[in-house]
Short mmCIF file of C-alpha atoms in Angstrom, two decimals:
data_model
loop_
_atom_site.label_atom_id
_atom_site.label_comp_id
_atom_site.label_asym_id
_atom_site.label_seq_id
_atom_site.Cartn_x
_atom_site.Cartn_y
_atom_site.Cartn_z
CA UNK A 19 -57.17 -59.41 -17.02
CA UNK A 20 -53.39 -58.29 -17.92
CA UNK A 21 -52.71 -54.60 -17.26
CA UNK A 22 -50.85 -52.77 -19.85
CA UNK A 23 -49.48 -49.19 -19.53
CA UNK A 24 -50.14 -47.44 -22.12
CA UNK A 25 -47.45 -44.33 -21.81
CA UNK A 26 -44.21 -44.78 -23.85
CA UNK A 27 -40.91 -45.23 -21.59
CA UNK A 28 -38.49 -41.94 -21.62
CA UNK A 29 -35.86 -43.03 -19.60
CA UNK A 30 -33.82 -40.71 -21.07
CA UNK A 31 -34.95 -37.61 -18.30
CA UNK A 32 -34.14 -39.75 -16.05
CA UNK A 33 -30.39 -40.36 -16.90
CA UNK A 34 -30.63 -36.16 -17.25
CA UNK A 35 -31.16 -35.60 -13.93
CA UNK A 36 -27.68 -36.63 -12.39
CA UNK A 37 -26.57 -34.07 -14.98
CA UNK A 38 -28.70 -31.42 -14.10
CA UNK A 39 -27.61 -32.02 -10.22
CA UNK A 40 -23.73 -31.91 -11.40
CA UNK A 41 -24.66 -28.48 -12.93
CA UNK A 42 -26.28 -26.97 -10.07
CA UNK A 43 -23.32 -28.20 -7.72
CA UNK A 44 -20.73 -26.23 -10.03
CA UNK A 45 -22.28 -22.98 -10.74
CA UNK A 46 -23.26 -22.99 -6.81
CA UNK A 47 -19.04 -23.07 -6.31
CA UNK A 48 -18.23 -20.77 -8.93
CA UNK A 49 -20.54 -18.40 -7.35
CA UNK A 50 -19.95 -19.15 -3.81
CA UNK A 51 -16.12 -19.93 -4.07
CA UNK A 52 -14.72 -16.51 -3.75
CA UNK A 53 -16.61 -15.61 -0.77
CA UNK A 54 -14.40 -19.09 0.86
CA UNK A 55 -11.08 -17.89 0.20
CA UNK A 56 -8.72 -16.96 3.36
CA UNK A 57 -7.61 -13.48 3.31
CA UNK A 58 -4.33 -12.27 5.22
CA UNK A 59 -4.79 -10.25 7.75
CA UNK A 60 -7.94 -9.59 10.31
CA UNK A 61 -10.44 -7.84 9.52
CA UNK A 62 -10.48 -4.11 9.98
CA UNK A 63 -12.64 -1.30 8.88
CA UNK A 64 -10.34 0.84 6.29
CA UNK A 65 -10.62 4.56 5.35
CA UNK A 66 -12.08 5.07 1.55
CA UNK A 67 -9.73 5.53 -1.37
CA UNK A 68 -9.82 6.07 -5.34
CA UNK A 69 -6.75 4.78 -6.24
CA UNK A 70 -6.08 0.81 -6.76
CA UNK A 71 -3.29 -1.16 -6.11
CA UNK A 72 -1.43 -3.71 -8.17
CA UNK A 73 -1.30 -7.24 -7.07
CA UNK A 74 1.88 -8.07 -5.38
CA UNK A 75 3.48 -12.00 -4.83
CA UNK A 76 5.48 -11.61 -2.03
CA UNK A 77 4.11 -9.38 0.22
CA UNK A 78 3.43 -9.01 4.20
CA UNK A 79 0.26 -7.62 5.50
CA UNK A 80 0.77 -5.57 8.82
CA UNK A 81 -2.71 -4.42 10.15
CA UNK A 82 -3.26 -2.23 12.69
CA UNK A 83 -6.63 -2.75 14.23
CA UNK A 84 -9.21 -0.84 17.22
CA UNK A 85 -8.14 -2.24 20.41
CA UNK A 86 -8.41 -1.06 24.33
CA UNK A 87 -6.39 0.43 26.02
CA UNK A 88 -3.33 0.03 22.75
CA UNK A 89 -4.24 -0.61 19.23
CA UNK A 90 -3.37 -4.69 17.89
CA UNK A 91 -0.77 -5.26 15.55
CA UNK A 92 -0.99 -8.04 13.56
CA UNK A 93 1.54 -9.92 11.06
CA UNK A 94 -0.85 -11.46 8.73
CA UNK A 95 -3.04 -13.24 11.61
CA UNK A 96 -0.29 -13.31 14.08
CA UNK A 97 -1.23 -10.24 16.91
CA UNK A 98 2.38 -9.05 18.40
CA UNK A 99 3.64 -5.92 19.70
CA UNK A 100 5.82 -3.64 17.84
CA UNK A 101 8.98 -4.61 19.16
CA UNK A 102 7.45 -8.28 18.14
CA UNK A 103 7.16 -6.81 14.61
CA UNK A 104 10.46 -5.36 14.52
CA UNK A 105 12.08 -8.70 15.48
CA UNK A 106 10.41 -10.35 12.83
CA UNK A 107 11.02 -7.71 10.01
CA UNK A 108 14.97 -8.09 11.07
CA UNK A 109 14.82 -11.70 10.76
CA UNK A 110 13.18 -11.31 7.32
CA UNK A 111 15.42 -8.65 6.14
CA UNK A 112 18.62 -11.21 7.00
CA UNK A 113 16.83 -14.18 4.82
CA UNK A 114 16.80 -11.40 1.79
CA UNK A 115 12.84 -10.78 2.06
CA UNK A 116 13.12 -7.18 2.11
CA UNK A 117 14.95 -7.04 -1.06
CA UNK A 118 11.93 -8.25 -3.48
CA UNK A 119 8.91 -7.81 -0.75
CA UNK A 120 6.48 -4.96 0.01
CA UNK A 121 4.61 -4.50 3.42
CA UNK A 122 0.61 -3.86 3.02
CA UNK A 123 -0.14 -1.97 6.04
CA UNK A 124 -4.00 -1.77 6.87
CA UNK A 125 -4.87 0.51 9.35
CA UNK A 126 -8.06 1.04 10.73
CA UNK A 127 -9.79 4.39 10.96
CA UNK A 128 -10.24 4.31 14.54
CA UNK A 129 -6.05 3.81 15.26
CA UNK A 130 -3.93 7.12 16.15
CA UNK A 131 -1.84 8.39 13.37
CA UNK A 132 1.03 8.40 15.99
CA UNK A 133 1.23 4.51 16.20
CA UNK A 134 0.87 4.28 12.55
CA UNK A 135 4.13 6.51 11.93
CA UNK A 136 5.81 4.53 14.19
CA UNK A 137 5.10 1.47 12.89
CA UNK A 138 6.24 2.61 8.97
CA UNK A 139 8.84 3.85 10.27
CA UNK A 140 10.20 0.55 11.61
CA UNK A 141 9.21 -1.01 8.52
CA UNK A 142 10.90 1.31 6.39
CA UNK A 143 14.01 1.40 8.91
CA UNK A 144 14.27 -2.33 7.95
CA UNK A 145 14.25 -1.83 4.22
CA UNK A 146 10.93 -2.85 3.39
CA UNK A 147 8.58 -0.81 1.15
CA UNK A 148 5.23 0.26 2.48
CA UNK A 149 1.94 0.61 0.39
CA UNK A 150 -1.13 1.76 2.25
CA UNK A 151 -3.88 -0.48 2.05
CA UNK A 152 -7.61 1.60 1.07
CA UNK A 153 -10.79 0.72 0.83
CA UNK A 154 -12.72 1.43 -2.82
CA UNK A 155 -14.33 4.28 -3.01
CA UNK A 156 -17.77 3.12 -5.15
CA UNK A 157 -18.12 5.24 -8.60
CA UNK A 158 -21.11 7.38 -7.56
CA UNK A 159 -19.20 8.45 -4.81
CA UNK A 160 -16.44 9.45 -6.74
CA UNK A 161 -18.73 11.11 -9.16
CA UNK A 162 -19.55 13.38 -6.44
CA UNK A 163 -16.50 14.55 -5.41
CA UNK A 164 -15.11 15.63 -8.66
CA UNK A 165 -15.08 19.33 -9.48
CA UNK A 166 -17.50 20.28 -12.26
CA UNK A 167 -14.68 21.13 -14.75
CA UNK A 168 -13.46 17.94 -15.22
#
């Protein structure tokens, strides 16, 4: 006796499910993309702020993070001392980068306000403009700190 299958054929789920799999695979790196991107810097813990910067093209990052018995400085990723850092500003001044670029400086809240004057002070010495680098302050916060005549 001849068995016959009595289902009708949809081969048409299965030439869906490559699809389906290609879908999955993109919304997984549109979601999980910007958490891959390389940030300049190290990572430092950064005092609260309400106002936001623009976005800049050509800009430096100096952060100045917790260390013992000094605080680090860092160039981008690049840990130096300050006479390092001076050095390289001066060199980057001569090539015209001071002209058109502004130095992000990140401090962390743990690093003495002393070595943080010094060090904008040598960047501003070598004609560079410094923006101070914040972290955001989230809206119910900021809510809370306004007066109640506002």
């Amino acid at each position: 006796m001849k068995l016959e299958m009595t289902l009708p054929e949809r081969p048409g789920f299965l030439h869906a499910v490559p699809v389906l799999n290609l879908f999955a695979l993109l919304l997984l790196f549109l979601l999980l993309g910007p958490s891959f991107v390389m940030h300049s810097g190290v990572s430092v813990e950064l005092p609260p702020s309400r106002f936001q910067m623009e976005r800049y093209r050509e800009s430096l990052v100096v952060t100045l993070g917790p260390g013992q018995p000094t605080p680090r400085i860092h160039l981008g990723r690049d840990a130096m001392t300050l006479e390092e850092l001076v050095a390289n500003l001066e060199e980057r001044r001569k090539d015209g980068g001071a002209a058109r670029a502004i130095v992000l400086l990140q401090t962390d809240q743990g690093t003495p306000v002393g070595l943080e004057r010094e060090v904008t002070e040598a960047i501003l010495e070598k004609g560079f403009r410094v923006a101070y680098v914040g972290q955001a302050v989230p809206a119910a916060a900021e809510a809370v700190e306004k007066p109640v005549g506002e």
